[in-house]
Amino acid sequence: MTRGRDGGRRLEGSAGTLERWAAILGGTALGFAGARRGSWTLAALGGGLFLAGAAGVPLSSPLRQVALPAMRREPTTTQANVTIAVPANKLFRHWRNVRHLAALFPHLDAVEILSDTESRWKAHGPGGVPVVWNSRLDKVRENELITWHTLEGADLPHRGTVLFRPAPGGRGTEVSLTLAYHPPGGAGGDAVSRLFGAAPEQQAREALRRLKRIMEVGELPTIEGQPSGRAERGRVTAKLREVTG
Amino acid sequence: MRALCWNGVNDLRVERVPDPTILAPQDAIIKVGLSSVCGSDLHLIGGYVPTMRAGDIIGHEFLGEVVEKGPEVTRLNRGDRVITVSIIGCGKCWHCEHEEFSLCDNSNPQPAFEEMAYGHCTAGIFGYSHAFGGYAGSHAEYIRVPFADTNCFRVPEGVTDEQAVFVSDAVPTGYMAADMGNIKPGDVVAVWGCGGVGQMAMKSAFLMGAERVIGIDRFPDRLRAAQMKAGAETLDYSRVDIYDALLAMTGGRGPDVCIDAVGMEADSGAPSTKGLAIEDLYDRGKQALRLESDRPAVLRQMIQCCRKGGTLSIVGVYGGLIDKFPMGAAMNKALTFRMGQQHGQRYVKRLFEHIEKGELDPAYLLTHKWALDDAPQGYRMFKEKADDCMRVVFAP
């Protein structure tokens, strides 16, 4: 469930609709996962991730308070995977150009190159709160792999890996993005959620999806700015307010 | 412009909304000439598809004229008379390259709903809830079409508006249903549901070499159309036991191919059908309580009736979960299941050729042509299947 800032395209569904959707289908998905693996731990983890993903939804807050503490203690590692119908060298080059990354991570405002291996990153959280870190490249293998970690004093300490492997049968390239967050005090995923209003798992997945769409079709699909009965009602209400003061 | 907005369960209104504009370089704006209702809209209107939002413009089967295009649209020109396939492909991903357009990776701007519910996201669809992208629909004076080069098709001169509009959805959906049945000479094809899609499936089954086609419904006008227009034999499920009848018609073998053109709101039959009234009550009760989201009566019946080793082809729409699925029968009878939303872009050219040659004439689906302002009444008539309504088409 994409909550939060998917390029500003929030799903402003009423809580009723979303909660129903979540109740019917989310519950079932988890049930399946649980049954398939026979693992309570996994089911609980899935539940936690699901709720974190849904954190932007007006789900009743008691539910959140019960479910989230489970993910608070350890550093959060998250991985997303996508297959992109584009050769690895093109994807590698695209990723290496830091100017392209803001389109993948909408919270990112600027990246400053400090040296061959070090760079300074500026992002923003809800309400424009600045989030700043310095990052150092660990490994760069042409067309295969990039790994990095943040340096002392980062607002968002983390390690990251992006991996490019050829997909079988001419399907393009399999891209994996792994992010491990280690905030001081150990509030891994929760800190990320707090900073960016979305669970880390979802952020990684959305970033790779944007990469795929930009590289495959050259644009991100959008419905932002299209007509609906809502916009008009909003305007009418605004007009009424103007008239009635 | 004026547009038909969904405002809640069974609450449709024609409202003034802003005109659509080009939002991305591969967009086009179409001035809508004809826009048809579709049986799948009834699932939205009835509230069986979550993620509808008040104010959403519905409608997904339409014909019109290109009036504006983005800088990256190269295959269309202003003034072109086009149909647009209801299900949106990006044209570039692996699935689109393999002509599986309804599985497009890239056209759904809101993929998270489906990823959570289905494990993966599929293509965006016009006017079909936010799970399928939230794209504004075609019951309006204008509509914006993303990836227009992939999704819009010029209508050949010899094809009328009334024929072409259904090449958006009903014709390719029915055609794909027959295609998935992998029909061989001598095959008997049974089609559940004689609405627009079912009619086209029956006609397509003959085009693909079916020996006999049997249409199943309970509305006399639709059964009549199946006989007169699609050339099918018919069964009224409110009067006969479908299993007994189909077996009697096929020497006890059962149909080789069974097509579901009904989907999630099937009813299980009338009191005369053995035991099915209880089944229907059971499914309606569970659906009302959200314990199952879809009523699978047609699926159960198809599995029971289908010849051993036969094929079930499912194009009626399902959204969520079903209950009491006879997996044992399906497995032990070695049935093949094929299904999916239509990959219309794959078929449009072939369908226009069939129409031009006179082998297929979908225009008879259009039983009512009304003004857009009358759309709410139009849907009511369509839903209640009043006045022998097969399809009402709005001309804005």
XYZ file of C-alpha atoms in Angstrom:
641
model
C 0.000 0.000 0.000
C 1.711 3.167 -1.110
C 1.283 5.785 1.469
C 3.228 8.929 1.791
C 4.953 10.852 -0.861
C 4.975 8.984 -4.063
C 6.063 12.021 -5.995
C 3.209 13.886 -4.381
C 0.652 11.472 -5.784
C -0.962 10.571 -2.533
C -3.892 8.254 -2.529
C -6.323 10.319 -0.618
C -8.807 7.467 -0.280
C -11.163 7.687 2.595
C -10.091 5.669 5.582
C -13.227 3.585 5.154
C -12.319 2.399 1.680
C -8.693 1.812 2.480
C -9.342 0.087 5.720
C -11.790 -2.192 4.019
C -9.314 -2.896 1.273
C -6.637 -3.534 3.871
C -8.900 -5.726 5.951
C -10.103 -7.886 3.087
C -6.959 -8.248 1.048
C -4.028 -7.376 3.288
C -5.205 -9.762 5.920
C -5.528 -12.472 3.358
C -2.122 -11.872 1.832
C -0.572 -12.250 5.240
C -2.650 -15.293 5.965
C -1.340 -16.903 2.791
C 2.251 -16.014 3.622
C 1.852 -17.429 7.093
C 0.248 -20.625 5.901
C 2.762 -21.103 3.118
C 5.861 -20.821 5.243
C 4.331 -22.008 8.476
C 6.253 -19.275 10.231
C 4.733 -17.099 12.942
C 7.841 -14.908 13.045
C 7.542 -14.237 9.372
C 3.853 -13.542 9.643
C 4.551 -11.080 12.444
C 7.313 -9.412 10.430
C 5.009 -9.218 7.439
C 2.379 -7.683 9.634
C 4.826 -5.121 10.935
C 5.977 -4.176 7.457
C 2.433 -4.014 6.241
C 1.453 -1.678 9.037
C 4.548 0.442 8.527
C 3.673 0.647 4.860
C 0.201 1.668 5.819
C 1.501 4.229 8.322
C 0.257 7.107 6.239
C -3.248 5.678 6.318
C -5.587 6.974 8.958
C -5.608 3.556 10.572
C -6.662 3.805 14.152
C -3.639 4.823 16.193
C -3.981 2.139 18.904
C -3.417 -0.459 16.199
C -0.198 1.243 15.208
C 1.011 1.508 18.772
C 0.538 -2.192 19.315
C 2.142 -3.318 16.091
C 5.113 -1.036 15.560
C 7.260 -1.592 18.678
C 8.174 -5.001 17.306
C 10.326 -3.368 14.635
C 11.957 -0.720 16.795
C 14.976 -2.397 18.262
C 17.260 -3.721 15.537
C 18.773 -1.991 12.536
C 16.416 -2.324 9.639
C 17.602 -4.020 6.490
C 15.402 -3.843 3.492
C 15.761 -5.103 -0.034
C 13.850 -4.402 -3.205
C 14.224 -6.175 -6.535
C 13.103 -5.320 -10.023
C 13.796 -6.499 -13.563
C 14.352 -3.720 -16.080
C 14.317 -4.367 -19.818
C 17.522 -2.369 -20.307
C 21.160 -3.573 -20.362
C 23.167 -3.335 -17.135
C 25.692 -0.837 -18.455
C 22.987 1.741 -19.158
C 21.471 1.295 -15.709
C 24.882 1.435 -14.040
C 25.756 4.667 -15.846
C 22.381 6.170 -14.983
C 22.783 5.358 -11.304
C 26.364 6.660 -11.193
C 25.171 10.094 -12.322
C 24.047 11.484 -8.989
C 21.935 14.114 -10.715
C 19.560 11.315 -11.705
C 18.987 10.073 -8.167
C 16.642 12.840 -7.034
C 14.095 11.509 -9.522
C 14.285 8.120 -7.782
C 14.241 9.406 -4.204
C 11.839 12.352 -4.093
C 13.110 13.421 -0.659
C 16.554 14.084 -2.045
C 17.324 17.757 -2.679
C 21.021 17.874 -3.581
C 24.121 15.727 -3.843
C 27.519 17.380 -3.686
C 30.583 15.465 -4.860
C 33.417 15.966 -2.385
C 35.999 13.564 -3.837
C 36.265 10.356 -5.870
C 34.646 8.402 -3.071
C 32.898 10.919 -0.823
C 29.755 12.921 -1.314
C 27.388 15.058 0.746
C 23.643 14.417 0.574
C 20.793 16.732 1.494
C 17.231 15.549 1.793
C 14.085 16.727 3.520
C 11.527 15.127 5.776
C 7.921 16.137 6.448
C 7.534 19.899 6.762
C 10.878 20.420 5.016
C 13.011 19.281 7.998
C 16.564 18.947 6.604
C 18.190 15.519 6.684
C 21.898 15.567 5.858
C 24.610 12.910 5.582
C 28.020 12.265 4.119
C 28.513 9.064 2.225
C 31.569 7.082 1.142
C 31.710 4.595 -1.711
C 33.050 1.200 -0.645
C 33.016 -0.830 -3.831
C 32.306 0.106 -7.391
C 32.401 -2.719 -9.947
C 31.636 -1.474 -13.433
C 28.122 -2.512 -14.555
C 27.724 -4.826 -11.548
C 27.727 -3.278 -8.146
C 27.923 -0.114 -6.069
C 28.126 -0.150 -2.269
C 28.370 2.779 0.133
C 28.081 3.734 3.780
C 27.410 6.972 5.611
C 30.077 8.674 7.703
C 30.041 9.776 11.361
C 27.457 12.423 12.165
C 24.913 11.421 9.525
C 21.268 12.262 10.258
C 20.372 8.992 8.555
C 23.166 6.469 9.093
C 22.901 3.615 6.643
C 24.732 1.242 4.306
C 23.562 0.616 0.802
C 24.190 -1.753 -2.094
C 22.835 -1.664 -5.585
C 23.478 -4.752 -7.673
C 22.985 -5.237 -11.415
C 22.855 -8.781 -12.886
C 21.798 -9.844 -16.360
C 18.326 -11.408 -16.300
C 17.876 -14.735 -18.094
C 16.285 -15.044 -21.510
C 16.905 -11.501 -22.667
C 14.675 -10.017 -19.998
C 17.138 -7.226 -19.300
C 18.758 -6.638 -15.939
C 17.837 -7.684 -12.411
C 18.444 -4.807 -10.028
C 18.608 -5.251 -6.250
C 18.748 -2.363 -3.824
C 19.648 -3.202 -0.228
C 19.554 -0.552 2.481
C 20.502 -1.121 6.111
C 19.653 1.730 8.465
C 21.560 2.077 11.752
C 20.358 5.207 13.510
C 21.953 5.950 16.875
C 19.696 4.396 19.497
C 18.763 1.662 17.083
C 15.358 2.836 15.939
C 15.948 1.601 12.403
C 12.923 1.515 10.168
C 10.877 3.660 12.472
C 13.375 6.519 12.160
C 13.210 6.275 8.398
C 9.452 6.215 8.471
C 9.497 9.261 10.732
C 11.946 11.118 8.511
C 10.292 10.380 5.198
C 6.762 9.368 6.063
C 7.101 5.952 4.442
C 8.516 2.581 5.425
C 12.030 1.846 4.144
C 10.904 -1.241 2.288
C 8.419 0.822 0.388
C 10.936 3.553 -0.344
C 13.410 1.101 -1.807
C 10.711 -0.514 -3.916
C 9.396 2.832 -5.156
C 12.926 3.976 -6.037
C 13.529 0.911 -8.191
C 10.109 1.243 -9.770
C 10.871 4.836 -10.744
C 14.224 3.723 -12.170
C 12.478 1.045 -14.231
C 9.842 3.391 -15.556
C 12.280 6.173 -16.388
C 14.632 3.765 -18.168
C 11.953 1.761 -19.990
C 9.414 4.396 -21.000
C 11.067 7.716 -20.285
C 8.246 8.984 -18.097
C 6.480 8.192 -14.855
C 2.790 7.411 -15.307
C 0.679 9.983 -13.584
C -2.878 11.022 -12.905
C -1.885 14.198 -11.127
C -3.807 17.098 -12.593
C -6.495 15.063 -14.330
C -10.150 16.051 -13.963
C -12.519 14.562 -11.403
C -15.694 15.561 -9.622
C -13.578 16.224 -6.548
C -11.628 19.166 -7.929
C -14.815 20.850 -8.998
C -16.515 20.357 -5.680
C -13.409 21.746 -3.992
C -13.612 24.834 -6.174
C -17.291 25.276 -5.549
C -16.703 25.031 -1.815
C -13.882 27.557 -2.085
C -16.103 29.897 -4.097
C -18.860 29.529 -1.562
C -16.413 30.342 1.169
C -15.257 33.397 -0.784
C -18.793 34.564 -1.251
C -19.926 33.889 2.272
C -16.655 35.111 3.773
C -16.686 19.778 -19.561
C -19.448 17.422 -18.465
C -18.536 14.016 -17.083
C -20.235 11.101 -15.352
C -18.861 10.865 -11.823
C -19.131 7.993 -9.347
C -20.043 9.437 -5.981
C -20.721 6.322 -3.984
C -22.519 2.998 -4.266
C -25.261 3.385 -6.895
C -24.708 7.146 -6.939
C -23.778 8.394 -10.410
C -24.105 12.033 -11.431
C -23.221 14.078 -14.487
C -21.099 16.961 -13.256
C -19.084 19.861 -14.602
C -15.385 19.109 -14.227
C -12.242 20.753 -15.650
C -11.143 19.708 -19.151
C -8.268 17.235 -19.225
C -4.847 18.482 -20.265
C -1.650 16.846 -21.529
C 0.183 15.700 -18.402
C 3.030 13.714 -19.949
C 4.845 13.834 -23.299
C 3.260 10.614 -24.616
C -0.330 11.729 -23.845
C -3.117 12.582 -26.262
C -6.477 14.238 -25.624
C -9.455 12.604 -27.322
C -12.778 14.339 -27.923
C -15.182 11.535 -27.076
C -17.691 10.651 -29.791
C -19.183 7.476 -28.311
C -18.619 5.913 -24.900
C -20.210 2.612 -23.922
C -21.285 1.125 -20.632
C -19.670 -2.198 -19.751
C -20.787 -4.987 -17.471
C -17.609 -4.591 -15.475
C -18.715 -1.054 -14.524
C -21.548 -2.619 -12.560
C -19.000 -4.074 -10.127
C -17.738 -0.533 -9.461
C -21.185 0.992 -9.203
C -22.342 -1.740 -6.838
C -19.363 -1.155 -4.571
C -17.667 -4.516 -5.138
C -14.391 -2.930 -6.177
C -12.654 -1.086 -3.362
C -10.478 1.975 -4.028
C -13.120 3.931 -5.913
C -13.157 7.544 -4.768
C -16.092 9.900 -4.839
C -15.723 12.101 -7.897
C -14.019 9.502 -10.115
C -15.070 9.667 -13.772
C -15.997 6.189 -15.043
C -16.247 4.656 -18.531
C -13.561 2.804 -20.471
C -14.901 1.822 -23.899
C -14.837 4.729 -26.311
C -14.268 6.212 -29.722
C -13.317 9.769 -30.524
C -11.134 12.245 -32.300
C -7.562 13.240 -31.454
C -7.643 16.942 -30.581
C -4.291 17.392 -28.877
C -1.103 15.392 -28.493
C 2.071 15.517 -26.450
C 5.460 16.146 -28.074
C 6.435 12.463 -28.071
C 3.318 11.156 -29.802
C 4.386 10.322 -33.353
C 1.857 7.906 -34.807
C -1.289 10.005 -34.370
C -2.469 13.289 -35.791
C -5.067 15.820 -34.776
C -8.371 14.920 -36.368
C -7.711 11.153 -36.432
C -10.798 9.068 -35.664
C -9.551 6.546 -33.120
C -10.583 3.936 -30.638
C -8.568 3.472 -27.465
C -8.031 0.110 -25.827
C -9.504 0.218 -22.309
C -6.441 -1.294 -20.690
C -3.362 0.852 -20.889
C 0.011 -0.436 -22.099
C 3.286 1.486 -21.950
C 4.452 -0.272 -25.109
C 8.002 -0.736 -23.829
C 8.124 -3.198 -20.942
C 8.743 -6.927 -21.372
C 5.024 -7.723 -21.168
C 4.030 -5.097 -23.759
C 6.849 -6.297 -26.032
C 5.311 -9.767 -25.734
C 1.820 -8.405 -26.480
C 0.579 -8.980 -22.934
C -0.560 -5.399 -22.641
C -2.905 -5.847 -19.683
C 0.107 -7.051 -17.678
C 2.033 -3.849 -18.391
C 4.604 -3.088 -15.684
C 4.581 0.647 -16.141
C 1.136 2.082 -16.828
C -0.319 1.925 -13.321
C 0.575 5.082 -11.364
C -0.706 3.586 -8.106
C 0.777 0.088 -8.078
C 0.888 -0.421 -4.332
C -2.742 -1.522 -3.924
C -2.367 -4.344 -6.382
C 1.084 -5.303 -5.175
C -0.314 -5.810 -1.723
C -3.429 -7.651 -2.850
C -2.168 -9.573 -5.881
C 1.596 -9.741 -5.332
C 2.283 -7.726 -8.480
C 0.738 -4.739 -10.182
C -0.931 -4.975 -13.577
C -1.850 -2.360 -16.156
C -3.786 0.822 -15.537
C -7.393 0.874 -16.795
C -9.506 3.919 -17.649
C -12.154 4.746 -15.066
C -11.704 1.540 -13.134
C -10.790 2.421 -9.523
C -7.529 3.512 -8.002
C -6.206 -0.022 -7.673
C -6.051 0.024 -11.476
C -4.373 3.416 -11.611
C -7.207 5.860 -11.003
C -7.239 7.116 -14.610
C -10.228 9.342 -15.410
C -12.769 7.541 -17.589
C -14.452 8.196 -20.908
C -18.022 9.121 -19.998
C -17.034 12.738 -20.555
C -16.600 15.189 -23.391
C -12.830 14.719 -23.428
C -10.400 12.146 -22.095
C -6.641 12.071 -21.678
C -4.936 8.929 -22.998
C -1.430 8.101 -21.736
C 1.063 6.335 -24.047
C -1.235 7.264 -26.917
C 0.917 5.696 -29.662
C 0.461 2.294 -28.034
C -3.184 2.577 -27.007
C -4.981 4.580 -29.726
C -5.824 3.014 -33.092
C -7.086 4.799 -36.193
C -10.435 3.434 -37.342
C -10.427 2.297 -41.004
C -12.812 4.127 -43.355
C -15.064 1.128 -43.867
C -15.821 0.719 -40.177
C -18.616 2.771 -38.604
C -18.432 4.512 -35.222
C -21.066 2.157 -33.852
C -18.971 -0.869 -34.849
C -15.616 0.583 -33.841
C -16.488 1.732 -30.321
C -16.705 -1.872 -29.113
C -13.211 -2.647 -30.442
C -12.093 -0.767 -27.326
C -13.094 -3.590 -25.044
C -16.051 -5.904 -25.694
C -14.780 -7.269 -29.019
C -11.152 -7.921 -28.043
C -12.252 -9.343 -24.687
C -14.608 -11.815 -26.361
C -12.073 -12.557 -29.074
C -9.343 -13.211 -26.531
C -11.689 -15.495 -24.597
C -12.096 -17.625 -27.701
C -8.386 -17.348 -28.514
C -7.427 -18.609 -25.052
C -9.764 -21.560 -25.573
C -7.389 -22.794 -28.277
C -10.405 -23.942 -30.268
C -9.899 -26.862 -32.654
C -12.180 -28.059 -35.456
C -15.042 -30.056 -33.994
C -14.937 -28.282 -30.637
C -18.113 -27.375 -28.804
C -17.794 -24.045 -26.994
C -20.124 -22.998 -24.172
C -20.262 -19.337 -23.205
C -21.677 -18.269 -19.834
C -23.138 -14.766 -20.148
C -24.704 -13.391 -23.339
C -23.931 -9.706 -22.762
C -21.624 -7.753 -25.048
C -18.493 -9.749 -24.255
C -20.282 -13.094 -24.391
C -21.810 -12.242 -27.779
C -18.388 -11.389 -29.145
C -16.890 -14.547 -27.648
C -19.538 -16.672 -29.384
C -18.996 -14.961 -32.720
C -15.212 -15.259 -32.324
C -15.466 -18.937 -31.424
C -17.122 -19.569 -34.804
C -14.438 -17.478 -36.543
C -11.846 -19.729 -34.922
C -13.477 -22.907 -36.149
C -15.851 -24.030 -33.402
C -18.345 -26.673 -34.526
C -21.095 -25.590 -32.151
C -21.454 -22.678 -29.765
C -23.870 -22.650 -26.828
C -24.776 -19.403 -25.074
C -26.073 -19.445 -21.483
C -28.074 -16.604 -19.928
C -31.549 -15.978 -18.578
C -32.623 -12.794 -20.359
C -34.763 -13.635 -23.400
C -33.502 -10.711 -25.504
C -29.895 -11.687 -24.935
C -30.572 -15.330 -25.701
C -32.371 -14.203 -28.837
C -29.400 -12.073 -29.893
C -27.084 -15.030 -29.243
C -29.178 -17.091 -31.627
C -29.956 -14.527 -34.289
C -26.764 -12.474 -34.349
C -24.036 -14.781 -33.056
C -25.549 -17.985 -34.494
C -25.362 -19.856 -31.191
C -27.691 -22.383 -29.615
C -28.904 -21.143 -26.254
C -29.756 -22.345 -22.757
C -31.800 -20.426 -20.199
C -30.289 -21.298 -16.826
C -33.430 -20.208 -15.023
C -35.368 -22.938 -16.800
C -33.025 -25.865 -17.348
C -30.306 -27.584 -15.404
C -27.179 -26.471 -17.193
C -25.125 -29.578 -16.425
C -27.831 -31.939 -17.666
C -28.505 -29.828 -20.736
C -24.864 -29.413 -21.764
C -24.159 -33.111 -21.349
C -27.244 -33.993 -23.311
C -26.127 -31.679 -26.112
C -22.607 -33.132 -26.255
C -23.155 -36.864 -26.020
C -22.189 -36.831 -22.360
C -18.739 -35.357 -23.069
C -19.349 -31.786 -21.947
C -18.179 -28.701 -23.859
C -14.534 -28.732 -24.951
C -14.135 -25.059 -24.106
C -16.052 -23.175 -21.412
C -15.931 -19.373 -21.433
C -16.824 -17.246 -18.410
C -18.150 -13.888 -19.624
C -19.909 -13.142 -16.334
C -17.404 -12.724 -13.523
C -17.716 -11.927 -9.874
C -21.408 -11.125 -9.631
C -22.757 -14.360 -11.008
C -25.959 -15.676 -9.584
C -26.254 -19.356 -9.018
C -29.515 -19.841 -10.753
C -33.197 -20.020 -10.167
C -35.081 -22.346 -7.833
C -35.541 -24.865 -10.605
C -31.825 -25.516 -10.620
C -31.067 -28.284 -8.146
C -29.655 -27.067 -4.878
C -28.326 -23.896 -6.393
C -30.642 -21.513 -4.560
C -28.809 -22.459 -1.385
C -25.461 -21.975 -3.079
C -26.556 -18.545 -4.275
C -27.727 -17.486 -0.827
C -24.465 -18.725 0.642
C -22.363 -16.691 -1.816
C -24.484 -13.558 -1.532
C -24.310 -13.738 2.243
C -20.566 -14.174 2.286
C -20.103 -11.402 -0.253
C -22.267 -9.034 1.773
C -20.211 -9.811 4.878
C -16.979 -9.403 2.867
C -15.990 -12.965 3.722
C -15.648 -13.605 0.027
C -15.518 -10.746 -2.409
C -16.637 -12.546 -5.567
C -19.465 -14.977 -6.289
C -18.004 -17.878 -8.258
C -21.143 -19.722 -9.360
C -20.157 -19.711 -13.039
C -16.694 -21.048 -12.307
C -18.060 -23.927 -10.273
C -20.535 -24.800 -12.972
C -17.932 -24.625 -15.735
C -15.598 -26.976 -13.855
C -18.460 -29.419 -13.397
C -19.611 -29.273 -17.010
C -16.354 -29.030 -18.935
C -15.139 -32.048 -20.869
C -12.259 -33.942 -19.214
C -9.049 -32.291 -20.348
C -10.988 -29.276 -21.636
C -10.213 -25.601 -21.277
C -11.779 -22.915 -19.116
C -11.277 -19.422 -20.465
C -12.129 -16.669 -18.007
C -12.662 -13.058 -19.065
C -15.490 -12.147 -16.687
C -13.906 -9.922 -14.081
C -12.945 -11.114 -10.604
C -11.456 -8.804 -8.007
C -10.660 -10.712 -4.878
C -11.363 -14.020 -3.218
C -13.707 -16.876 -3.931
C -14.856 -19.696 -1.775
C -15.657 -23.380 -2.248
C -13.638 -23.715 -5.404
C -13.905 -27.320 -6.670
C -10.201 -27.879 -7.030
C -10.548 -31.638 -6.840
C -12.746 -31.744 -9.910
C -10.509 -29.314 -11.776
C -7.352 -31.275 -10.969
C -8.658 -34.753 -11.564
C -10.361 -33.743 -14.814
C -7.042 -32.235 -15.962
C -8.639 -28.941 -16.939
C -6.672 -26.067 -18.397
C -7.407 -22.609 -17.018
C -6.669 -19.554 -19.138
C -7.694 -16.091 -18.036
C -6.924 -12.427 -18.002
C -7.937 -8.916 -18.831
C -7.851 -8.366 -22.572
C -4.617 -7.627 -24.420
C -6.627 -5.558 -26.888
C -3.678 -3.934 -28.631
C -2.729 -7.419 -29.869
C -6.067 -7.906 -31.652
C -7.307 -4.517 -32.891
C -5.875 -4.791 -36.413
C -7.239 -8.313 -36.887
C -10.650 -7.268 -35.528
C -10.974 -4.305 -37.880
C -10.145 -6.694 -40.746
C -12.903 -9.085 -39.657
C -15.326 -6.152 -39.465
C -14.319 -4.777 -42.865
C -14.777 -8.207 -44.426
C -18.227 -8.457 -42.883
C -17.281 -11.484 -40.767
C -18.009 -9.680 -37.536
C -20.422 -6.844 -36.851
C -20.434 -5.703 -33.240
C -22.815 -2.795 -33.915
C -25.814 -4.851 -32.749
C -24.532 -4.636 -29.179
C -25.572 -0.976 -29.272
C -29.243 -1.132 -28.363
C -29.536 2.421 -26.999
C -27.713 5.622 -27.912
C -28.311 8.308 -25.315
C -27.016 11.738 -24.394
C -24.304 11.825 -21.734
C -26.656 13.810 -19.498
C -28.879 10.737 -19.273
C -26.022 8.445 -18.246
C -27.259 7.728 -14.691
C -30.600 6.492 -16.074
C -28.702 4.646 -18.777
C -26.748 2.689 -16.205
C -29.919 1.947 -14.272
C -31.517 0.529 -17.395
C -28.367 -1.461 -18.191
C -28.103 -2.820 -14.674
C -31.728 -3.872 -14.557
C -31.436 -5.137 -18.137
C -34.644 -3.240 -18.827
C -35.971 -2.444 -22.297
C -33.900 -5.289 -23.801
C -30.784 -3.232 -23.171
C -27.570 -4.939 -24.281
C -25.359 -1.861 -24.267
C -26.256 1.791 -23.869
C -23.740 4.091 -25.495
C -23.444 7.753 -24.598
C -22.770 10.428 -27.177
C -21.422 13.510 -25.397
